[in-house]
CSV table of C-alpha atoms and ligand atoms in Angstrom, one decimal:
chain,number,residue,atom,x,y,z
A,164,MET,CA,0.0,0.0,0.0
A,165,SER,CA,1.3,3.4,-0.9
A,166,ASP,CA,1.4,6.1,1.8
A,167,TRP,CA,0.1,8.7,-0.6
A,168,PHE,CA,-2.9,9.1,-2.9
A,169,THR,CA,-3.9,11.1,-6.0
A,170,LEU,CA,-7.4,12.2,-5.1
A,171,ARG,CA,-10.3,11.2,-2.9
A,172,TRP,CA,-13.6,12.3,-1.5
A,173,SER,CA,-14.0,13.9,1.9
A,174,GLU,CA,-16.9,15.6,3.6
A,175,ASP,CA,-14.9,18.8,3.6
A,176,GLY,CA,-14.2,18.8,-0.2
A,177,VAL,CA,-12.2,17.0,-2.9
A,178,VAL,CA,-8.8,16.2,-1.6
A,179,LEU,CA,-6.0,15.9,-4.1
A,180,LEU,CA,-2.2,15.8,-4.2
A,181,ASP,CA,-1.0,19.1,-5.8
A,182,GLN,CA,1.0,17.7,-8.7
A,183,ARG,CA,2.4,21.2,-9.6
A,184,GLN,CA,4.5,21.0,-6.4
A,185,LEU,CA,6.0,17.6,-6.9
A,186,PRO,CA,8.7,16.4,-6.4
A,187,ARG,CA,9.6,19.3,-4.1
A,188,GLU,CA,6.7,19.1,-1.8
A,189,GLU,CA,3.8,16.8,-1.0
A,190,VAL,CA,0.9,19.1,-0.5
A,191,TYR,CA,-2.7,18.0,-0.4
A,192,LEU,CA,-5.4,20.5,-1.4
A,193,THR,CA,-8.9,20.4,-0.1
A,194,LEU,CA,-11.1,21.9,-2.8
A,195,ASP,CA,-14.4,23.2,-1.7
A,196,SER,CA,-16.2,24.6,-4.7
A,197,VAL,CA,-16.7,23.4,-8.3
A,198,GLU,CA,-14.7,26.5,-9.5
A,199,GLU,CA,-11.7,25.4,-7.4
A,200,ILE,CA,-11.9,21.9,-8.8
A,201,ALA,CA,-12.2,23.2,-12.3
A,202,ARG,CA,-9.1,25.4,-11.8
A,203,ALA,CA,-7.2,22.5,-10.3
A,204,ILE,CA,-7.8,20.6,-13.5
A,205,GLU,CA,-6.9,23.5,-15.8
A,206,SER,CA,-3.7,24.3,-13.9
A,207,LEU,CA,-2.6,20.6,-13.8
A,208,ALA,CA,-2.8,20.3,-10.0
A,209,VAL,CA,-4.6,17.1,-11.0
A,210,ARG,CA,-3.9,15.7,-14.5
A,211,GLY,CA,-3.9,12.6,-16.6
A,212,ALA,CA,-7.0,11.5,-18.5
A,213,PRO,CA,-8.5,9.1,-15.9
A,214,ALA,CA,-7.7,11.3,-13.0
A,215,ILE,CA,-9.3,14.3,-14.7
A,216,GLY,CA,-12.4,12.2,-15.1
A,217,CYS,CA,-12.3,11.2,-11.5
A,218,ALA,CA,-11.9,14.8,-10.4
A,219,ALA,CA,-14.9,15.9,-12.5
A,220,ALA,CA,-17.0,13.1,-11.0
A,221,LEU,CA,-16.0,14.2,-7.5
A,222,GLY,CA,-16.7,17.8,-8.6
A,223,LEU,CA,-20.3,17.0,-9.6
A,224,ALA,CA,-20.8,15.2,-6.3
A,225,ARG,CA,-19.5,18.2,-4.5
A,226,ALA,CA,-21.8,20.5,-6.6
A,227,ALA,CA,-24.8,18.4,-5.3
A,228,CYS,CA,-23.6,18.7,-1.7
A,229,LEU,CA,-23.1,22.5,-2.0
A,230,SER,CA,-26.4,23.2,-3.8
A,231,ALA,CA,-28.9,25.2,-1.8
A,232,ALA,CA,-31.7,23.8,-4.0
A,233,GLN,CA,-35.0,23.2,-2.2
A,234,ASP,CA,-36.4,21.1,-5.0
A,235,LEU,CA,-35.3,18.7,-7.7
A,236,GLU,CA,-35.6,21.1,-10.6
A,237,ALA,CA,-33.3,23.6,-8.9
A,238,LEU,CA,-30.8,20.8,-8.1
A,239,ARG,CA,-30.9,19.6,-11.7
A,240,SER,CA,-30.1,23.1,-12.9
A,241,ASP,CA,-27.2,23.5,-10.3
A,242,LEU,CA,-25.8,20.1,-11.5
A,243,GLU,CA,-26.0,21.2,-15.2
A,244,ALA,CA,-24.2,24.4,-14.4
A,245,ALA,CA,-21.4,22.5,-12.6
A,246,ALA,CA,-21.1,20.0,-15.5
A,247,THR,CA,-20.9,22.8,-18.0
A,248,ARG,CA,-18.0,24.5,-16.1
A,249,LEU,CA,-16.1,21.2,-15.6
A,250,ALA,CA,-16.5,20.3,-19.3
A,251,ARG,CA,-14.7,23.5,-20.2
A,252,THR,CA,-11.5,22.6,-18.4
A,253,ARG,CA,-9.5,20.4,-20.8
A,254,PRO,CA,-10.7,19.4,-24.3
A,255,THR,CA,-8.6,16.4,-25.2
A,256,ALA,CA,-9.0,13.9,-22.3
A,257,VAL,CA,-12.2,12.1,-23.3
A,258,ASN,CA,-12.4,10.5,-19.8
A,259,LEU,CA,-13.6,14.0,-18.6
A,260,PHE,CA,-16.7,13.8,-20.8
A,261,TRP,CA,-17.1,10.1,-20.1
A,262,ALA,CA,-17.3,10.8,-16.4
A,263,LEU,CA,-19.6,13.8,-16.7
A,264,GLU,CA,-22.0,11.8,-18.9
A,265,ARG,CA,-22.0,8.8,-16.5
A,266,MET,CA,-22.6,11.1,-13.5
A,267,GLY,CA,-25.3,13.0,-15.5
A,268,ALA,CA,-27.1,9.8,-16.4
A,269,LEU,CA,-26.9,8.6,-12.8
A,270,ALA,CA,-28.3,12.0,-11.6
A,271,GLU,CA,-31.2,11.7,-14.1
A,272,ARG,CA,-32.1,8.2,-12.8
A,273,ALA,CA,-31.8,9.4,-9.1
A,274,LEU,CA,-34.0,12.5,-9.9
A,275,ALA,CA,-36.6,10.2,-11.5
A,276,GLU,CA,-36.9,7.8,-8.5
A,277,PRO,CA,-40.4,7.7,-7.1
A,278,HIS,CA,-39.4,9.1,-3.7
A,279,ALA,CA,-36.5,11.2,-4.9
A,280,SER,CA,-35.4,14.1,-2.7
A,281,VAL,CA,-32.5,16.5,-2.8
A,282,GLU,CA,-30.8,14.5,-0.1
A,283,SER,CA,-31.3,11.1,-1.9
A,284,VAL,CA,-29.8,12.5,-5.2
A,285,ARG,CA,-26.8,13.9,-3.3
A,286,GLY,CA,-26.2,10.6,-1.7
A,287,SER,CA,-26.4,8.8,-5.0
A,288,LEU,CA,-23.9,11.2,-6.7
A,289,VAL,CA,-21.4,10.9,-3.8
A,290,ALA,CA,-21.6,7.1,-3.9
A,291,ALA,CA,-21.3,7.1,-7.7
A,292,ALA,CA,-18.2,9.3,-7.8
A,293,GLN,CA,-16.5,7.2,-5.2
A,294,GLU,CA,-17.4,4.1,-7.2
A,295,ILE,CA,-15.8,5.7,-10.4
A,296,LEU,CA,-12.6,6.1,-8.4
A,297,ALA,CA,-12.7,2.5,-7.0
A,298,GLU,CA,-13.5,1.1,-10.5
A,299,ASP,CA,-10.6,3.1,-12.0
A,300,VAL,CA,-8.1,1.3,-9.7
A,301,ARG,CA,-9.6,-2.1,-10.6
A,302,VAL,CA,-9.4,-1.2,-14.3
A,303,CYS,CA,-5.8,-0.2,-14.0
A,304,ARG,CA,-4.9,-3.4,-12.3
A,305,ALA,CA,-6.6,-5.3,-15.1
A,306,ILE,CA,-4.7,-3.3,-17.7
A,307,GLY,CA,-1.5,-4.3,-15.9
A,308,GLN,CA,-2.4,-8.0,-16.1
A,309,ALA,CA,-3.3,-7.7,-19.7
A,310,GLY,CA,0.0,-6.0,-20.5
A,311,LEU,CA,2.1,-8.4,-18.4
A,312,PRO,CA,2.9,-10.9,-21.2
A,313,LEU,CA,4.3,-8.0,-23.3
A,314,VAL,CA,7.1,-7.3,-20.8
A,315,PRO,CA,10.1,-9.6,-21.1
A,316,GLU,CA,12.3,-10.4,-18.1
A,317,GLY,CA,15.0,-7.7,-17.7
A,318,ALA,CA,13.2,-5.3,-20.0
A,319,SER,CA,14.1,-1.6,-20.3
A,320,ILE,CA,10.8,0.2,-20.8
A,321,LEU,CA,10.6,3.7,-22.2
A,322,THR,CA,7.6,5.8,-21.1
A,323,HIS,CA,6.5,9.4,-21.8
A,324,CYS,CA,4.7,11.9,-19.6
A,325,ASN,CA,3.0,10.3,-16.6
A,326,ALA,CA,0.4,7.6,-17.1
A,327,GLY,CA,0.8,6.3,-13.6
A,328,ALA,CA,-1.0,6.2,-10.2
A,329,LEU,CA,-0.8,10.0,-10.3
A,330,ALA,CA,-2.7,10.1,-13.6
A,331,THR,CA,-5.5,7.8,-12.3
A,332,ALA,CA,-7.2,7.0,-9.1
A,333,GLY,CA,-4.3,4.6,-8.4
A,334,TYR,CA,-1.9,2.1,-10.0
A,335,GLY,CA,-1.8,3.7,-13.5
A,336,THR,CA,-2.2,2.5,-17.1
A,337,ALA,CA,1.2,2.5,-18.7
A,338,LEU,CA,2.8,2.4,-15.3
A,339,GLY,CA,0.2,-0.2,-14.4
A,340,VAL,CA,1.8,-2.5,-16.9
A,341,VAL,CA,5.2,-1.7,-15.3
A,342,ARG,CA,3.9,-2.3,-11.8
A,343,ALA,CA,2.3,-5.6,-12.8
A,344,ALA,CA,5.7,-6.8,-14.3
A,345,PHE,CA,7.5,-5.6,-11.2
A,346,GLU,CA,5.1,-7.3,-8.8
A,347,ALA,CA,5.4,-10.5,-10.9
A,348,GLY,CA,9.1,-10.5,-10.0
A,349,ARG,CA,10.4,-9.3,-13.4
A,350,LYS,CA,13.6,-7.2,-13.2
A,351,VAL,CA,12.3,-4.3,-15.2
A,352,ARG,CA,13.8,-0.8,-15.5
A,353,VAL,CA,11.9,2.3,-16.6
A,354,LEU,CA,13.4,5.1,-18.7
A,355,ALA,CA,11.2,8.1,-18.1
A,356,ASP,CA,11.2,10.9,-20.8
A,357,GLU,CA,11.4,14.2,-18.9
A,358,THR,CA,8.4,15.4,-21.0
A,359,ARG,CA,8.8,19.0,-21.9
A,360,PRO,CA,7.2,21.4,-21.3
A,361,PHE,CA,5.6,20.5,-18.0
A,362,PHE,CA,8.1,17.7,-17.0
A,363,GLN,CA,5.5,15.1,-16.0
A,364,GLY,CA,8.1,12.4,-16.7
A,365,ALA,CA,11.0,13.9,-14.7
A,366,ARG,CA,8.8,15.2,-11.8
A,367,LEU,CA,5.9,12.7,-11.6
A,368,THR,CA,6.8,9.4,-13.2
A,369,ALA,CA,10.2,9.4,-11.5
A,370,TRP,CA,8.6,10.4,-8.1
A,371,GLU,CA,6.0,7.7,-8.0
A,372,LEU,CA,8.2,4.9,-9.3
A,373,GLN,CA,10.9,5.8,-6.8
A,374,ARG,CA,8.3,5.7,-4.0
A,375,ASP,CA,7.4,2.2,-5.1
A,376,GLY,CA,11.0,1.1,-5.3
A,377,ILE,CA,10.8,0.5,-9.1
A,378,PRO,CA,14.1,1.3,-10.9
A,379,VAL,CA,13.7,4.5,-12.9
A,380,THR,CA,16.1,6.6,-14.9
A,381,VAL,CA,15.2,10.0,-16.3
A,382,ILE,CA,16.3,11.0,-19.8
A,383,THR,CA,15.7,14.2,-21.7
A,384,ASP,CA,13.2,13.9,-24.5
A,385,ASN,CA,16.0,14.1,-27.2
A,386,MET,CA,17.9,11.1,-25.9
A,387,ALA,CA,15.4,8.4,-26.9
A,388,ALA,CA,16.7,8.0,-30.4
A,389,HIS,CA,20.3,7.6,-29.3
A,390,LEU,CA,19.3,4.9,-26.7
A,391,MET,CA,17.1,3.1,-29.2
A,392,ARG,CA,19.9,2.9,-31.7
A,393,ARG,CA,22.1,1.4,-29.0
A,394,ALA,CA,19.4,-1.3,-28.3
A,395,GLU,CA,19.0,0.1,-24.7
A,396,ILE,CA,15.2,0.2,-25.0
A,397,ASP,CA,13.1,-3.0,-25.4
A,398,LEU,CA,9.7,-1.5,-25.6
A,399,VAL,CA,7.7,1.7,-25.3
A,400,VAL,CA,4.5,1.9,-23.2
A,401,VAL,CA,2.5,5.2,-23.0
A,402,GLY,CA,-1.0,6.2,-21.9
A,403,ALA,CA,-3.6,8.0,-24.0
A,404,ASP,CA,-6.0,10.9,-23.6
A,405,ARG,CA,-8.3,9.7,-26.3
A,406,ILE,CA,-8.2,6.9,-28.9
A,407,ALA,CA,-10.3,7.4,-32.0
A,408,ALA,CA,-12.3,4.6,-33.7
A,409,ASN,CA,-9.6,3.9,-36.2
A,410,GLY,CA,-6.9,3.5,-33.4
A,411,ASP,CA,-5.2,6.8,-33.8
A,412,VAL,CA,-4.0,7.9,-30.3
A,413,ALA,CA,-3.9,11.4,-28.7
A,414,ASN,CA,-1.4,11.6,-26.0
A,415,LYS,CA,1.1,14.0,-24.5
A,416,ILE,CA,3.1,16.0,-27.0
A,417,GLY,CA,6.1,14.1,-28.0
A,418,THR,CA,4.4,10.7,-28.1
A,419,TYR,CA,4.1,10.7,-31.9
A,420,GLY,CA,7.9,11.2,-32.3
A,421,LEU,CA,8.6,8.3,-30.0
A,422,ALA,CA,6.3,6.1,-32.1
A,423,VAL,CA,8.1,7.0,-35.3
A,424,LEU,CA,11.5,6.3,-33.6
A,425,ALA,CA,10.2,3.0,-32.3
A,426,ARG,CA,9.1,1.9,-35.7
A,427,GLU,CA,12.5,2.9,-37.2
A,428,HIS,CA,14.3,0.8,-34.6
A,429,GLY,CA,11.9,-2.2,-34.7
A,430,ILE,CA,10.8,-1.6,-31.0
A,431,PRO,CA,7.2,-2.5,-30.0
A,432,PHE,CA,5.1,0.6,-29.2
A,433,TYR,CA,2.2,-0.1,-26.8
A,434,VAL,CA,-0.6,2.2,-25.7
A,435,ALA,CA,-2.2,1.3,-22.3
A,436,ALA,CA,-5.6,2.8,-21.7
A,437,PRO,CA,-9.0,2.0,-20.2
A,438,ILE,CA,-12.0,1.4,-22.4
A,439,SER,CA,-13.3,4.8,-21.1
A,440,THR,CA,-10.5,6.4,-23.2
A,441,LEU,CA,-11.9,5.0,-26.4
A,442,ASP,CA,-13.9,7.5,-28.4
A,443,LEU,CA,-15.6,5.5,-31.1
A,444,ALA,CA,-17.7,8.4,-32.1
A,445,THR,CA,-14.6,10.2,-33.3
A,446,PRO,CA,-13.5,8.5,-36.6
A,447,CYS,CA,-9.8,9.4,-36.6
A,448,GLY,CA,-7.1,11.4,-34.9
A,449,ASP,CA,-7.6,14.5,-37.1
A,450,ALA,CA,-11.0,14.9,-35.5
A,451,ILE,CA,-9.7,14.9,-31.9
A,452,PRO,CA,-9.5,18.4,-30.4
A,453,ILE,CA,-5.9,19.2,-29.4
A,454,GLU,CA,-5.6,21.4,-26.3
A,455,GLU,CA,-3.4,24.5,-26.9
A,456,ARG,CA,-2.0,25.7,-23.6
A,457,GLY,CA,-0.5,29.1,-22.6
A,458,ARG,CA,2.9,30.5,-23.1
A,459,ALA,CA,4.4,30.2,-19.6
A,460,GLU,CA,4.9,26.4,-19.5
A,461,VAL,CA,7.0,26.7,-22.7
A,462,ALA,CA,8.7,30.0,-22.2
A,463,GLU,CA,9.6,29.5,-18.5
A,464,ILE,CA,11.2,26.9,-16.3
A,465,LEU,CA,10.5,27.3,-12.5
A,466,SER,CA,9.2,30.8,-13.2
A,467,GLN,CA,12.4,31.8,-14.9
A,468,PRO,CA,12.2,33.0,-18.5
A,469,ILE,CA,14.1,30.8,-21.0
A,470,VAL,CA,12.7,32.5,-24.2
A,471,PRO,CA,13.3,36.1,-25.0
A,472,GLU,CA,10.3,38.4,-24.3
A,473,GLY,CA,8.4,39.1,-27.4
A,474,VAL,CA,9.4,35.8,-29.2
A,475,PRO,CA,6.2,33.8,-29.7
A,476,VAL,CA,6.0,30.1,-28.7
A,477,ARG,CA,3.7,27.3,-29.7
A,478,HIS,CA,2.1,25.0,-27.1
A,479,PRO,CA,0.0,22.1,-28.4
A,480,ALA,CA,-0.3,19.9,-25.3
A,481,PHE,CA,-1.0,16.6,-27.2
A,482,ASP,CA,-0.2,15.0,-30.6
A,483,ILE,CA,-1.7,12.2,-32.6
A,484,THR,CA,0.1,8.9,-33.1
A,485,PRO,CA,-1.3,7.2,-36.2
A,486,ALA,CA,-2.7,3.7,-35.5
A,487,ARG,CA,-0.2,2.1,-38.0
A,488,LEU,CA,2.6,2.9,-35.5
A,489,VAL,CA,0.8,1.3,-32.5
A,490,THR,CA,1.8,-2.4,-31.9
A,491,ALA,CA,-1.2,-3.0,-29.6
A,492,VAL,CA,-3.6,-1.1,-27.3
A,493,VAL,CA,-3.7,-2.7,-23.8
A,494,THR,CA,-7.1,-2.4,-22.1
A,495,GLU,CA,-8.7,-3.9,-19.1
A,496,ARG,CA,-10.5,-6.2,-21.4
A,497,GLY,CA,-7.4,-7.4,-23.2
A,498,LEU,CA,-5.3,-6.4,-26.2
A,499,ALA,CA,-6.5,-4.8,-29.3
A,500,ARG,CA,-4.3,-5.0,-32.5
A,501,ALA,CA,-4.7,-3.8,-36.0
A,502,PRO,CA,-7.1,-3.5,-37.7
A,503,TYR,CA,-8.2,-1.3,-34.8
A,504,ALA,CA,-11.6,-0.3,-36.3
A,505,LEU,CA,-12.6,-3.9,-35.7
A,506,SER,CA,-10.6,-4.8,-32.6
A,507,LEU,CA,-11.5,-1.6,-30.6
A,508,ALA,CA,-15.2,-1.9,-31.5
A,509,LYS,CA,-15.2,-5.5,-30.4
A,510,LEU,CA,-13.5,-4.7,-27.1
A,511,SER,CA,-15.8,-1.8,-26.3
A,512,GLY,CA,-18.7,-4.2,-26.8
A,513,LEU,CA,-20.2,-2.3,-29.7
A,514,SER,CA,-19.9,-5.3,-32.0
A,515,ARG,CA,-18.8,-8.9,-31.2
B,736,MRU,O1,-1.3,17.1,-19.7
B,736,MRU,P1,-1.4,15.9,-18.9
B,736,MRU,O2,-0.4,15.7,-17.9
B,736,MRU,O3,-2.8,15.7,-18.4
B,736,MRU,O4,-1.2,14.7,-20.0
B,736,MRU,C1,-1.3,13.4,-19.6
B,736,MRU,C2,-1.0,12.4,-20.6
B,736,MRU,O5,-0.7,12.7,-21.7
B,736,MRU,C3,-1.2,10.9,-20.2
B,736,MRU,O6,-0.3,10.1,-20.9
B,736,MRU,C4,-2.6,10.5,-20.5
B,736,MRU,O7,-3.5,11.4,-19.9
B,736,MRU,C5,-2.9,9.1,-19.9
B,736,MRU,S1,-2.9,9.1,-18.2
B,736,MRU,C6,-3.2,7.5,-17.7
């Protein structure tokens, strides 16, 4: 059992580990209002697609608890306003919208119960949000088991960004595969890309693996090609913010480059993600909205300017890896391989 957690429900608010402060300080924030929760998501205090979904679910539960509504119609309108605010936080991570839809559908059912009251709907939403978190951990463990056969004894595993316990309610997706291999007694080693501009790899992946005693070495993003050429990387495992129906993957900026490099060097490139990250309504990667973030994360490091004032920067936060570069998608229901239009639809249960 870890002695830390990513986020959880409490009667006083949503409690989360402030990831902006890691690895310097372990600070837990207790967020009272929906606005505070939305800002925590926007400012990356909590981040990673499944964790964003969990935070939004807890946010809706919090909205129900804070609502001064005296009747069900007023409560419904407060919940809709909260969902609208939370949906505006980050556009790429589809788990955000998945969680809001799931909570919204649950709210509608609770509101339609024969003896529904403001209190009963609140109780249902708090329980549902906590269940989304518990389920997320179970799903991550299942992803780990599904990915275990892909990790050879002694493997050096390259990962990008943070798709670990910090990006989920616990255990992680890409790092879930690593944890499963480690727990199975395999001597694995992780190479963590630092992940410019926000350094999720250097700060977060390194922090959580070190806490769990899993060997991790940080490299700068531009070292991957050199190490692949020297056969120092056996496989790449990354997470995903959204996977389109054709298998194209949106993930942290820099993922696409790694996939191209992996193909050139004959290294398997795996994407580990829950079924809730599949977006079969979006046909291909070009249709996935890519978040553009502000200047500061690119133009500054630790609040120090590294780009001359007046010189513009670009900051797309995600990129698209075409399905043809993905060796397999690892989900809690097993592996999907090309052709992804068929395998993903089958795994998601849309067709069998
Ligand atoms: O901007 P971030 O830190 O939210 O980006 C996170 C990623 O790109 C992760 O790889 C992805 O959300 C999967 S997390 C299990």
